[in-house]
Structure formats: C-alpha cells, structure tokens
Short mmCIF file of C-alpha atoms and ligand atoms in Angstrom, two decimals:
data_model
loop_
_atom_site.label_atom_id
_atom_site.label_comp_id
_atom_site.label_asym_id
_atom_site.label_seq_id
_atom_site.Cartn_x
_atom_site.Cartn_y
_atom_site.Cartn_z
CA MET A 1 21.96 -4.12 58.28
CA GLN A 2 23.15 -7.55 59.35
CA ILE A 3 21.69 -10.56 57.54
CA SER A 4 20.18 -11.77 60.81
CA GLU A 5 18.35 -8.43 61.15
CA PHE A 6 17.33 -8.57 57.48
CA ARG A 7 15.77 -11.99 58.10
CA GLN A 8 13.80 -10.70 61.07
CA HIS A 9 12.58 -7.55 59.29
CA ALA A 10 11.73 -9.45 56.12
CA HIS A 11 9.44 -11.78 58.09
CA GLN A 12 7.85 -8.76 59.72
CA LEU A 13 7.29 -7.12 56.32
CA VAL A 14 5.80 -10.23 54.77
CA ASP A 15 3.33 -10.37 57.67
CA TRP A 16 2.53 -6.70 57.07
CA MET A 17 2.02 -7.36 53.34
CA ALA A 18 -0.34 -10.27 53.99
CA ASP A 19 -2.31 -8.17 56.50
CA TYR A 20 -2.45 -5.30 54.03
CA LEU A 21 -3.86 -7.51 51.29
CA THR A 22 -6.34 -9.03 53.75
CA ASN A 23 -7.53 -5.65 55.05
CA LEU A 24 -7.25 -3.65 51.86
CA GLU A 25 -10.92 -2.73 51.83
CA GLN A 26 -10.53 -0.83 55.09
CA TYR A 27 -8.40 1.84 53.41
CA PRO A 28 -9.89 4.81 51.51
CA VAL A 29 -9.27 3.91 47.87
CA ARG A 30 -7.94 7.35 46.93
CA SER A 31 -5.50 8.99 49.31
CA THR A 32 -7.10 11.79 51.29
CA VAL A 33 -3.97 13.91 51.81
CA GLN A 34 -3.58 17.45 50.49
CA PRO A 35 -0.68 18.69 48.32
CA GLY A 36 2.39 19.20 50.52
CA ASP A 37 1.14 17.03 53.40
CA ILE A 38 3.72 14.32 52.84
CA ILE A 39 6.77 16.40 51.93
CA GLY A 40 6.10 18.57 54.98
CA GLN A 41 6.69 15.54 57.18
CA LEU A 42 9.96 14.56 55.53
CA PRO A 43 13.21 16.02 56.87
CA ALA A 44 14.77 18.53 54.49
CA SER A 45 18.18 16.81 54.70
CA PRO A 46 19.26 13.16 54.78
CA PRO A 47 20.21 11.66 58.17
CA ALA A 48 23.87 12.08 59.11
CA THR A 49 23.96 8.62 60.64
CA GLY A 50 22.01 5.46 59.96
CA GLU A 51 18.62 4.98 61.60
CA ALA A 52 17.01 1.93 63.15
CA PHE A 53 14.81 -0.10 60.82
CA ALA A 54 11.98 0.06 63.36
CA ASP A 55 11.94 3.86 62.96
CA ILE A 56 12.00 3.69 59.17
CA PHE A 57 9.16 1.18 59.09
CA ARG A 58 7.14 3.20 61.60
CA ASP A 59 7.44 6.25 59.35
CA PHE A 60 6.49 4.16 56.33
CA GLN A 61 3.25 3.30 58.09
CA GLN A 62 2.59 6.73 59.58
CA VAL A 63 3.90 9.13 56.93
CA ILE A 64 3.87 7.25 53.64
CA MET A 65 0.81 5.03 53.85
CA PRO A 66 -1.72 7.88 54.26
CA GLY A 67 -0.36 9.30 51.02
CA MET A 68 -0.90 6.10 49.06
CA THR A 69 -3.80 5.52 46.70
CA HIS A 70 -4.68 1.83 46.85
CA TRP A 71 -4.38 0.53 43.33
CA GLN A 72 -5.12 -3.06 44.35
CA HIS A 73 -8.32 -2.12 46.22
CA PRO A 74 -11.27 -3.96 44.64
CA ALA A 75 -13.15 -0.63 44.37
CA PHE A 76 -10.38 1.01 42.32
CA TYR A 77 -12.17 1.62 39.02
CA ALA A 78 -10.16 4.64 37.84
CA TYR A 79 -7.87 4.87 34.77
CA PHE A 80 -6.88 1.31 33.92
CA PRO A 81 -5.82 -1.12 36.63
CA ALA A 82 -2.18 -1.93 37.36
CA ASN A 83 -2.65 -5.53 38.42
CA SER A 84 -0.48 -7.07 41.08
CA SER A 85 -0.83 -10.59 42.51
CA PRO A 86 0.77 -12.60 45.32
CA PRO A 87 2.96 -14.76 43.03
CA SER A 88 4.12 -11.65 41.20
CA VAL A 89 5.01 -9.92 44.49
CA LEU A 90 6.96 -12.98 45.62
CA ALA A 91 8.92 -12.97 42.37
CA GLU A 92 9.67 -9.26 42.81
CA MET A 93 11.11 -10.01 46.24
CA LEU A 94 13.46 -12.52 44.68
CA THR A 95 14.33 -10.14 41.83
CA ALA A 96 15.24 -7.44 44.33
CA THR A 97 17.25 -9.89 46.40
CA LEU A 98 19.21 -11.16 43.42
CA GLY A 99 19.80 -7.56 42.37
CA ALA A 100 20.86 -8.64 38.90
CA GLN A 101 21.34 -6.13 36.11
CA CYS A 102 20.36 -8.17 33.07
CA MET A 103 21.68 -6.07 30.20
CA ILE A 104 23.34 -8.92 28.29
CA TRP A 105 23.11 -12.69 28.31
CA GLN A 106 26.25 -13.28 30.35
CA THR A 107 25.17 -10.88 33.10
CA SER A 108 22.47 -13.48 33.86
CA PRO A 109 21.85 -16.20 31.28
CA ALA A 110 18.71 -17.34 33.10
CA ALA A 111 17.17 -13.89 32.88
CA ALA A 112 17.76 -13.68 29.12
CA GLU A 113 16.55 -17.20 28.37
CA LEU A 114 13.54 -17.00 30.68
CA GLU A 115 12.54 -13.75 28.99
CA GLU A 116 12.80 -15.41 25.58
CA ARG A 117 10.66 -18.33 26.73
CA MET A 118 8.08 -16.11 28.46
CA MET A 119 7.60 -14.16 25.26
CA HIS A 120 6.91 -17.48 23.47
CA TRP A 121 4.38 -18.35 26.17
CA LEU A 122 2.62 -15.00 25.91
CA ALA A 123 2.50 -15.29 22.11
CA GLN A 124 0.83 -18.69 22.41
CA LEU A 125 -1.60 -17.55 25.09
CA CYS A 126 -2.67 -14.57 22.99
CA GLY A 127 -2.64 -16.24 19.56
CA LEU A 128 0.17 -14.05 18.21
CA PRO A 129 2.16 -15.14 15.12
CA ALA A 130 4.74 -17.75 16.18
CA ALA A 131 7.42 -16.07 14.05
CA TRP A 132 7.31 -12.80 16.03
CA HIS A 133 10.12 -11.96 18.45
CA GLY A 134 9.28 -10.59 21.89
CA VAL A 135 11.07 -8.52 24.51
CA ILE A 136 9.97 -7.00 27.81
CA GLN A 137 10.01 -3.19 27.83
CA ASP A 138 9.34 -1.01 30.84
CA THR A 139 6.21 0.60 29.40
CA ALA A 140 4.06 0.73 26.29
CA SER A 141 5.26 4.30 25.78
CA THR A 142 8.81 3.01 25.33
CA ALA A 143 7.60 0.25 23.01
CA THR A 144 5.80 2.75 20.77
CA LEU A 145 8.91 4.94 20.71
CA CYS A 146 10.92 1.86 19.65
CA ALA A 147 8.41 1.19 16.87
CA LEU A 148 8.72 4.74 15.50
CA LEU A 149 12.51 4.68 15.66
CA THR A 150 12.70 1.30 13.95
CA ALA A 151 10.25 2.43 11.27
CA ARG A 152 12.36 5.55 10.73
CA GLU A 153 15.59 3.60 10.41
CA ARG A 154 14.14 0.87 8.20
CA TRP A 155 12.74 3.42 5.77
CA THR A 156 15.94 5.49 5.59
CA ASN A 157 18.19 2.41 5.60
CA HIS A 158 19.69 3.65 8.89
CA ARG A 159 20.68 6.99 7.44
CA ILE A 160 19.17 9.06 10.26
CA ASN A 161 21.00 7.00 12.88
CA GLU A 162 24.19 7.79 11.00
CA TRP A 163 23.73 11.34 9.77
CA GLY A 164 20.69 12.79 11.48
CA PHE A 165 17.62 14.13 9.71
CA GLY A 166 18.01 15.32 6.15
CA THR A 167 15.33 16.94 4.04
CA GLU A 168 12.89 14.00 4.14
CA LYS A 169 9.45 14.60 5.60
CA PHE A 170 7.40 12.01 7.43
CA ALA A 171 3.86 11.63 8.72
CA ILE A 172 2.68 9.37 11.54
CA TYR A 173 -0.97 8.41 11.93
CA GLY A 174 -3.15 7.48 14.87
CA SER A 175 -6.77 8.26 15.65
CA THR A 176 -8.22 11.08 17.70
CA GLU A 177 -8.49 8.42 20.45
CA THR A 178 -4.87 7.19 20.30
CA HIS A 179 -2.99 7.34 23.59
CA SER A 180 -0.87 10.43 24.23
CA SER A 181 2.27 8.25 24.31
CA LEU A 182 2.22 8.40 20.49
CA GLU A 183 2.43 12.18 20.55
CA LYS A 184 5.30 11.94 23.02
CA ALA A 185 7.11 9.38 20.84
CA VAL A 186 6.65 11.55 17.73
CA LYS A 187 8.30 14.45 19.58
CA ILE A 188 11.16 12.40 21.03
CA ALA A 189 11.90 10.60 17.74
CA GLY A 190 12.51 13.96 16.11
CA PHE A 191 9.56 14.11 13.71
CA GLY A 192 7.97 17.11 15.39
CA ARG A 193 4.41 17.15 16.61
CA GLN A 194 3.20 18.60 13.31
CA ALA A 195 3.98 15.22 11.73
CA LEU A 196 1.22 13.53 13.73
CA ARG A 197 -2.12 13.05 11.97
CA LYS A 198 -5.09 12.35 14.23
CA ILE A 199 -7.58 10.47 12.06
CA ALA A 200 -11.32 10.72 12.72
CA VAL A 201 -13.17 7.85 14.41
CA ASP A 202 -16.55 6.24 13.78
CA GLN A 203 -19.56 5.92 16.10
CA ALA A 204 -17.74 3.25 18.13
CA PHE A 205 -14.61 5.46 18.50
CA ALA A 206 -12.62 3.24 16.10
CA LEU A 207 -10.29 4.75 13.50
CA ARG A 208 -11.91 5.22 10.09
CA PRO A 209 -9.83 3.48 7.37
CA ASP A 210 -11.31 5.70 4.64
CA GLU A 211 -10.11 8.81 6.49
CA LEU A 212 -6.71 7.20 7.00
CA ALA A 213 -6.31 6.41 3.31
CA ALA A 214 -7.37 9.93 2.37
CA ALA A 215 -4.85 11.48 4.80
CA ILE A 216 -2.05 9.28 3.47
CA GLN A 217 -2.88 10.24 -0.11
CA ARG A 218 -2.82 13.94 0.79
CA ASP A 219 0.58 13.51 2.40
CA ILE A 220 2.04 11.62 -0.54
CA ALA A 221 0.78 14.31 -2.90
CA ALA A 222 2.61 16.86 -0.72
CA GLY A 223 5.86 14.88 -0.81
CA ILE A 224 5.52 13.53 2.73
CA HIS A 225 6.23 9.85 3.38
CA PRO A 226 3.56 7.95 5.40
CA LEU A 227 6.01 6.37 7.83
CA CYS A 228 3.92 4.63 10.46
CA VAL A 229 0.31 3.99 11.44
CA VAL A 230 -0.50 3.23 15.07
CA ALA A 231 -3.74 1.34 15.63
CA THR A 232 -5.17 0.64 19.06
CA VAL A 233 -7.04 -2.30 20.53
CA GLY A 234 -8.55 -0.92 23.71
CA THR A 235 -8.32 2.87 23.53
CA THR A 236 -7.71 4.65 26.81
CA SER A 237 -10.96 6.60 26.90
CA SER A 238 -13.38 3.86 25.88
CA THR A 239 -11.51 0.60 24.96
CA ALA A 240 -12.47 1.00 21.30
CA ALA A 241 -10.75 -1.34 18.85
CA ASP A 242 -9.49 -0.02 15.54
CA PRO A 243 -10.12 -2.26 12.49
CA LEU A 244 -6.69 -3.87 12.20
CA ARG A 245 -7.24 -5.80 8.99
CA ALA A 246 -8.34 -2.76 7.00
CA ILE A 247 -5.58 -0.59 8.50
CA GLY A 248 -2.97 -3.28 7.88
CA ALA A 249 -3.97 -3.46 4.22
CA ILE A 250 -3.58 0.31 3.88
CA CYS A 251 -0.13 0.13 5.50
CA GLN A 252 0.92 -2.56 3.04
CA GLN A 253 -0.39 -0.55 0.10
CA TYR A 254 1.61 2.55 1.05
CA GLY A 255 4.65 0.92 2.63
CA ALA A 256 3.94 2.26 6.13
CA TRP A 257 5.06 0.55 9.32
CA PHE A 258 2.06 -0.88 11.18
CA HIS A 259 2.28 -0.68 14.99
CA VAL A 260 -0.53 -1.94 17.20
CA ASP A 261 -0.91 -0.55 20.71
CA ALA A 262 -2.98 -2.90 22.88
CA ALA A 263 -1.36 -1.76 26.12
CA TYR A 264 -4.54 -2.44 28.04
CA GLY A 265 -6.79 -4.51 25.78
CA GLY A 266 -4.06 -6.96 24.76
CA SER A 267 -4.60 -9.22 27.77
CA ALA A 268 -8.11 -9.96 26.48
CA ALA A 269 -6.60 -11.88 23.57
CA VAL A 270 -6.37 -14.86 25.94
CA LEU A 271 -10.14 -15.24 25.45
CA PRO A 272 -11.45 -16.82 22.24
CA GLU A 273 -14.55 -14.63 22.43
CA CYS A 274 -12.34 -11.48 22.36
CA ARG A 275 -10.14 -12.57 19.45
CA PRO A 276 -12.35 -10.85 16.84
CA LEU A 277 -11.10 -7.53 18.26
CA PHE A 278 -7.62 -8.57 17.11
CA ASP A 279 -8.58 -9.70 13.61
CA GLY A 280 -5.77 -8.70 11.26
CA LEU A 281 -3.12 -8.42 13.98
CA GLU A 282 -0.82 -10.71 11.98
CA LEU A 283 -0.36 -7.81 9.51
CA ALA A 284 1.39 -5.72 12.17
CA ASP A 285 5.10 -4.94 12.13
CA SER A 286 5.13 -4.41 15.89
CA TYR A 287 2.75 -4.95 18.78
CA VAL A 288 2.69 -4.07 22.46
CA PHE A 289 0.54 -5.08 25.40
CA ASN A 290 1.04 -4.69 29.12
CA PRO A 291 0.74 -7.72 31.40
CA HIS A 292 1.33 -5.08 34.10
CA LYS A 293 -2.10 -3.64 33.43
CA TRP A 294 -4.52 -6.55 33.28
CA MET A 295 -2.55 -9.80 33.57
CA LEU A 296 -1.78 -10.03 37.28
CA THR A 297 1.86 -8.99 36.85
CA ASN A 298 3.39 -6.15 38.81
CA PHE A 299 4.49 -2.98 37.07
CA ASP A 300 6.70 -2.89 35.04
CA CYS A 301 6.17 -5.51 32.36
CA SER A 302 5.30 -4.43 28.84
CA ALA A 303 5.46 -7.15 26.17
CA TYR A 304 6.74 -5.83 22.84
CA PHE A 305 6.70 -8.04 19.74
CA VAL A 306 8.25 -7.40 16.35
CA ARG A 307 8.12 -9.17 13.02
CA ASP A 308 11.61 -8.07 11.90
CA LYS A 309 14.08 -8.65 14.70
CA ALA A 310 17.05 -7.58 12.55
CA ALA A 311 15.49 -4.14 11.92
CA LEU A 312 14.97 -3.64 15.66
CA LEU A 313 18.50 -4.69 16.57
CA ARG A 314 20.12 -2.61 13.86
CA THR A 315 18.26 0.44 15.14
CA PHE A 316 19.43 0.09 18.74
CA GLU A 317 22.68 -1.86 18.50
CA ILE A 318 25.83 -0.45 20.09
CA MET A 319 29.03 -2.41 20.43
CA PRO A 320 31.54 -0.82 22.80
CA GLU A 321 34.50 -3.01 23.63
CA TYR A 322 33.44 -3.45 27.25
CA LEU A 323 30.14 -5.07 26.25
CA LYS A 324 31.50 -7.56 23.69
CA THR A 325 31.20 -11.23 24.65
CA ALA A 326 32.11 -14.55 23.07
CA THR A 327 28.45 -15.62 22.91
CA ASP A 328 27.08 -12.58 21.07
CA GLU A 329 26.16 -14.59 17.97
CA GLN A 330 24.26 -17.29 19.87
CA VAL A 331 22.11 -15.46 22.39
CA ASN A 332 19.71 -12.58 22.91
CA ASN A 333 21.46 -9.56 24.40
CA TYR A 334 18.39 -7.55 25.30
CA ARG A 335 20.33 -4.30 25.70
CA ASP A 336 20.03 -4.04 21.91
CA TRP A 337 16.23 -4.49 21.87
CA GLY A 338 15.32 -1.05 23.18
CA VAL A 339 16.49 2.22 24.72
CA PRO A 340 18.00 1.43 28.16
CA LEU A 341 21.20 -0.50 28.67
CA GLY A 342 20.44 -1.66 32.22
CA ARG A 343 17.50 -4.00 32.67
CA ARG A 344 15.67 -5.49 35.63
CA PHE A 345 14.97 -9.23 35.76
CA ARG A 346 11.32 -8.77 34.79
CA ALA A 347 10.65 -12.19 33.28
CA LEU A 348 10.71 -13.86 36.69
CA LYS A 349 7.41 -12.34 37.85
CA LEU A 350 5.77 -13.26 34.56
CA TRP A 351 6.97 -16.86 34.99
CA PHE A 352 5.59 -17.00 38.53
CA VAL A 353 2.25 -15.54 37.38
CA LEU A 354 1.80 -17.72 34.30
CA ARG A 355 2.67 -20.88 36.24
CA SER A 356 0.57 -20.00 39.29
CA TYR A 357 -2.61 -19.14 37.40
CA GLY A 358 -2.21 -21.16 34.20
CA ALA A 359 -4.02 -20.22 31.01
CA ASP A 360 -7.40 -21.08 32.51
CA GLY A 361 -6.81 -18.93 35.61
CA ILE A 362 -5.88 -15.93 33.49
CA GLN A 363 -8.85 -16.48 31.21
CA ALA A 364 -11.16 -16.65 34.23
CA HIS A 365 -9.67 -13.38 35.56
CA ILE A 366 -10.34 -11.51 32.29
CA ARG A 367 -13.72 -13.13 31.63
CA ARG A 368 -15.00 -12.23 35.10
CA HIS A 369 -14.13 -8.57 34.55
CA ASN A 370 -15.86 -8.45 31.17
CA ARG A 371 -18.95 -10.01 32.74
CA LEU A 372 -18.94 -7.50 35.64
CA ALA A 373 -18.78 -4.60 33.19
CA ARG A 374 -21.82 -5.90 31.31
CA TYR A 375 -23.63 -6.40 34.64
CA PHE A 376 -22.86 -2.79 35.62
CA GLU A 377 -23.94 -1.49 32.21
CA GLN A 378 -27.26 -3.35 32.40
CA ALA A 379 -27.91 -2.06 35.93
CA LEU A 380 -27.29 1.55 34.82
CA LEU A 381 -29.61 1.13 31.85
CA ALA A 382 -32.28 -0.45 34.07
CA ASP A 383 -32.07 2.53 36.43
CA GLY A 384 -33.10 4.81 33.57
CA ARG A 385 -31.23 7.93 34.74
CA PHE A 386 -27.88 7.03 33.22
CA GLU A 387 -26.56 7.10 29.68
CA ILE A 388 -23.95 4.71 28.27
CA LEU A 389 -21.56 6.74 26.13
CA ALA A 390 -19.50 4.04 24.38
CA PRO A 391 -19.94 0.38 23.43
CA VAL A 392 -18.85 -1.95 26.26
CA ASN A 393 -16.59 -4.40 24.44
CA LEU A 394 -14.26 -5.30 27.33
CA ASN A 395 -14.39 -4.37 31.00
CA LEU A 396 -14.76 -0.59 30.88
CA VAL A 397 -18.09 1.24 31.16
CA CYS A 398 -18.27 4.87 30.01
CA PHE A 399 -21.38 6.56 31.35
CA ARG A 400 -22.93 9.68 32.76
CA TYR A 401 -25.87 10.64 34.90
CA ALA A 402 -28.31 12.12 32.38
CA PRO A 403 -31.75 12.87 33.74
CA GLY A 404 -33.94 14.47 31.09
CA HIS A 405 -34.43 17.77 32.92
CA LEU A 406 -30.76 18.88 32.93
CA ALA A 407 -29.21 20.92 30.11
CA GLU A 408 -25.83 19.92 28.61
CA ALA A 409 -23.83 22.44 30.70
CA GLU A 410 -25.58 21.32 33.90
CA LEU A 411 -24.86 17.66 33.09
CA GLU A 412 -21.16 18.47 32.92
CA VAL A 413 -21.18 19.98 36.41
CA ALA A 414 -23.51 17.33 37.85
CA ASN A 415 -21.30 14.47 36.66
CA ALA A 416 -18.04 16.05 37.73
CA GLN A 417 -19.52 16.64 41.18
CA LEU A 418 -21.02 13.16 41.37
CA MET A 419 -17.65 11.58 40.63
CA GLU A 420 -15.83 13.81 43.09
CA ARG A 421 -18.32 13.03 45.89
CA ILE A 422 -17.79 9.31 45.36
CA ASN A 423 -14.01 9.61 45.15
CA HIS A 424 -13.99 11.81 48.24
CA SER A 425 -15.97 9.18 50.16
CA GLY A 426 -12.97 6.86 49.86
CA GLN A 427 -15.29 3.97 49.06
CA ALA A 428 -14.55 3.84 45.33
CA PHE A 429 -12.29 5.60 42.86
CA LEU A 430 -13.53 6.53 39.38
CA SER A 431 -11.89 8.66 36.69
CA HIS A 432 -13.25 10.59 33.76
CA THR A 433 -12.67 11.36 30.12
CA ARG A 434 -14.45 13.28 27.39
CA LEU A 435 -16.27 11.49 24.58
CA ARG A 436 -17.71 13.58 21.74
CA GLY A 437 -17.35 16.59 23.99
CA LYS A 438 -19.34 15.03 26.83
CA TYR A 439 -17.95 14.70 30.34
CA THR A 440 -17.78 10.92 30.78
CA ILE A 441 -17.28 8.86 33.92
CA ARG A 442 -15.23 5.69 33.41
CA ALA A 443 -15.48 2.55 35.53
CA ALA A 444 -12.89 -0.12 34.71
CA PHE A 445 -13.54 -3.50 36.36
CA GLY A 446 -10.09 -5.04 36.30
CA GLN A 447 -9.04 -5.63 39.89
CA PRO A 448 -7.87 -9.12 40.89
CA THR A 449 -10.33 -9.19 43.82
CA VAL A 450 -13.34 -7.28 42.46
CA GLU A 451 -16.60 -9.21 42.77
CA GLN A 452 -20.22 -8.57 41.91
CA SER A 453 -20.82 -7.38 45.47
CA HIS A 454 -18.39 -4.52 44.84
CA VAL A 455 -20.22 -3.58 41.66
CA ASP A 456 -23.49 -3.54 43.62
CA GLN A 457 -21.80 -1.31 46.18
CA LEU A 458 -20.71 1.06 43.40
CA LEU A 459 -24.25 1.20 42.07
CA GLY A 460 -25.42 2.04 45.59
CA LEU A 461 -22.82 4.80 45.88
CA LEU A 462 -23.92 6.32 42.58
CA ARG A 463 -27.55 6.45 43.70
CA GLU A 464 -26.61 7.76 47.15
CA HIS A 465 -24.46 10.61 45.77
CA LEU A 466 -26.71 11.77 42.92
N1 LIG B 1 -1.47 2.93 25.24
C1 LIG B 1 -2.71 2.82 25.77
C2 LIG B 1 -3.86 2.43 24.90
C3 LIG B 1 -2.90 3.08 27.14
O1 LIG B 1 -4.12 3.00 27.66
C4 LIG B 1 -1.78 3.46 27.92
C5 LIG B 1 -1.95 3.74 29.36
O2 LIG B 1 -2.99 3.58 29.93
C6 LIG B 1 -0.54 3.55 27.30
C7 LIG B 1 -0.41 3.28 25.97
C8 LIG B 1 0.69 3.94 28.07
O3 LIG B 1 1.08 2.86 28.85
P1 LIG B 1 2.47 2.89 29.65
O4 LIG B 1 2.16 3.50 30.97
O5 LIG B 1 2.86 1.43 29.76
O6 LIG B 1 3.44 3.67 28.85
#
C-alpha cells in the first residue's frame, strides 16, 4: 500500500470509527451469529495475490461486523466492561503507526520513561504507597503469575529458578470467590492445583481472616510453607472486597507474600468515598488493577505495582549479550519486569486518557457508574419481585427474579430464560454467576456512555421479558 493510499484509507476509517461510535446503539449488543457463521464465509486459503483495500474493508463490514459483540455499547452490562475512549483509540493509532517494540529503554526511551511516569500518576490518583514501583502488564492474570513467581523465588532465595523444585511444599490462598486466574497461575508456576486453598467467605462474600489463619496453621503443622495469599478488591462474581488489613497482618505473621488483585475494583480507588475498600493496601507486596477495565483505557493495560523491585527483577532477569546496553544501570528495562520480552507501547494511551479526562473526569466516570448501580438496585427493590443477592458496593448489581410462588429449581430456569430472552433481543447484554448456589444475574454499569435512561430501559426490558 502506498502512503498516499494509506492516507486516503485512514481518513475513511476514522470517519467510519466516528460513525460507529455515534450509531453504536443501533447495533444488537450481543452478536446474533451462530457458531461457524463467520468461518464459513472466510476463504480456506490465503489470497495468492494482494487484494484491494476497498474489498478488504467491505468484507470487514459485511463479514466481520455481524460477528462482533459491541463492548462499548451503553447497554453492555455483562461480565465487567472493557472501557475504551476516543483519546485512548487515538493513542492506539499512533502506537500502531510507530510500531515500536519497547522491550528495553534504548528501543524507545520515551516509552520506558513515559511508562515510569504514568505508574507514578496512577499511584497518586489511587492513593498507593509512593515507594511502590509500577509496570504495565498485558493482563491481571499475568500480574498474578508474576506475583506467585516472585514470592516463590524470594522465599527460596532463587533456588527454584536455578535448580527447579526440590522437596519443599507450598500453599497458596485465595477465597472461594477469587478469580480463576489464581488457579491458572498456581498451575503454571509449578505448585500444582492441590496447593491452592480456597478460603470460606462471609455474608458479604469477603474472605474470612479467621478461616485463613486456621488454614495456614494447618499447613504449617503439616510442613507446608504458606507462600502467598491473594486478596481481592472487587471479586468477579459480586465485587466483594476482602479485608486487606486483617489479611495483611496474617501474611506478616506467617511470612507469606501478600498479593492484592483489584483488576476491576482498583479504578474505584480514585474516589475518596471508595478508599475504605482498600484499607490496609499498604501492607501488600504486590498489587494489580486494570485501567483497561474501568478507566477508559483500551485493552491491554494492566497496572502492576510491587514493593520490592529488586525481588521482581531478580526473578525475571535475563542478560544475553545481544540485550546488554551501556545504560542498563540507569534506566528501567521493562523486559525484566515480567514474562514477555517484546512489549507494546502501552503507556501512550494511558497518558492520552489521563490528560484528556484529568483526575476529576475519571472520578466523575466512576462515581456516575456507582450511582447508576444504586439507582438500579433501588428500582428492583421497589418493584418487589426481585431479590438482591450481594451488597452493592461499587457498580455491579447481582439479582434475580424471585416471585414468592416459584420453587428454587423453577427460579433457576426462570432467571436463565429471562436473561437469555433479554440478551437475544439485542437491546442489552447481561451475564450470570452463581452466589451461594443461586443462579444470579449480574448487571455491571461501567460503560463510558451509559446514562440513567439506559438503566430505565433495562428495567423496562426486565419487566417486559418476565
Ligand atoms: N481478577 C479479577 C478480580 C477479575 O475480575 C478478572 C477478570 O475479570 C481478572 C482477574 C482477570 O483479568 P485479566 O483478563 O486482565 O487477566
């Protein structure tokens, strides 16, 4: 493609993007295609010769777009949101154009130093300890894996990195509500799934410190070292917050690494009224939250903070001749701060977002969502036919249709069908979980453009499809 053609197509695409964002509400939120519909339209072999851009873009619109679920649609309430925003998209265009691979400082000094500064900015915005060191990871799953590996290496004084596992036995603790990425990390890091202890939760779905202490004591008595405890602020099913201060104290008592996963809830730390959920966070050894979920920044951007930078670097450091540089002692070479060598220039979109919205714009974004969730909760309670199944402490409402005349098994079917009818309508997209065995519908109000009118529309849909 000639640069003159690129210029022309880029203008055309930007117009398409602006139209898409303007008309987003006209699309069905969840894609309506059936399995195999898309692949059946794609040629089995690559083209032998290059095709015209007009043809590629036509197929994007005709073949690909029907198979897209619209994550930025204001009526997307499923899972957790994956916020995007215009300044973030613009930064991503520049990132793609620059095409920089930012593995070490000299492969793009601006990328390394902007990342360092953006992590300082995020720490200030969220009230994190100033002495922590931050790095952008691709996902929270990777960050939690890094935490386990660093905990492992710190405890064994880097013996496992050198010699592999010996006879030592470890246990890792989360709650029954901890995200599945912990289980994945436990497997990948070589502990084996049997090393994972799922600690019971209280009425609010928060980890019970007394149960944690008891589990640790049982393990110690059996000769198993309590390596790491993972607490969550904003659990995936119900946004519960584990009591960080009490858990941190237990970790200190038994010498366990304390990792806090706030992949979703972490963005709420920008609000003073949400800070109590993070009480005790300063006791953590490592912390992750995802601006790519709820802070207007395109996927992928996961902010990982550690207290002990040296322990992190020693765990991941490699020094082949071809990566040595004269500035190694003076700069951050982020290749040594996690698993991958190659890295995208992710700090740019964060810079564009934080400067475009400012602290007050981001606070308003989060505060509006929390208010909409409470509005939705109150409306469901006022209706009288719905049950709220978990405390609403952020912007997620867990509920079910629960008229008195239906038995438990019938409620399960009624709610699954209710959700599917709404999702099938294309007018909203909800997802579900299970809380204390009950089929639970989740509505997360985290979209950049969601307004009270959309919440009213969702309430109307629920009544219409009962
Ligand atoms: N932790 C929590 C609490 C989550 O809710 C999620 C995803 O929703 C994750 C971790 C995994 O996030 P990622 O997709 O960034 O790995």
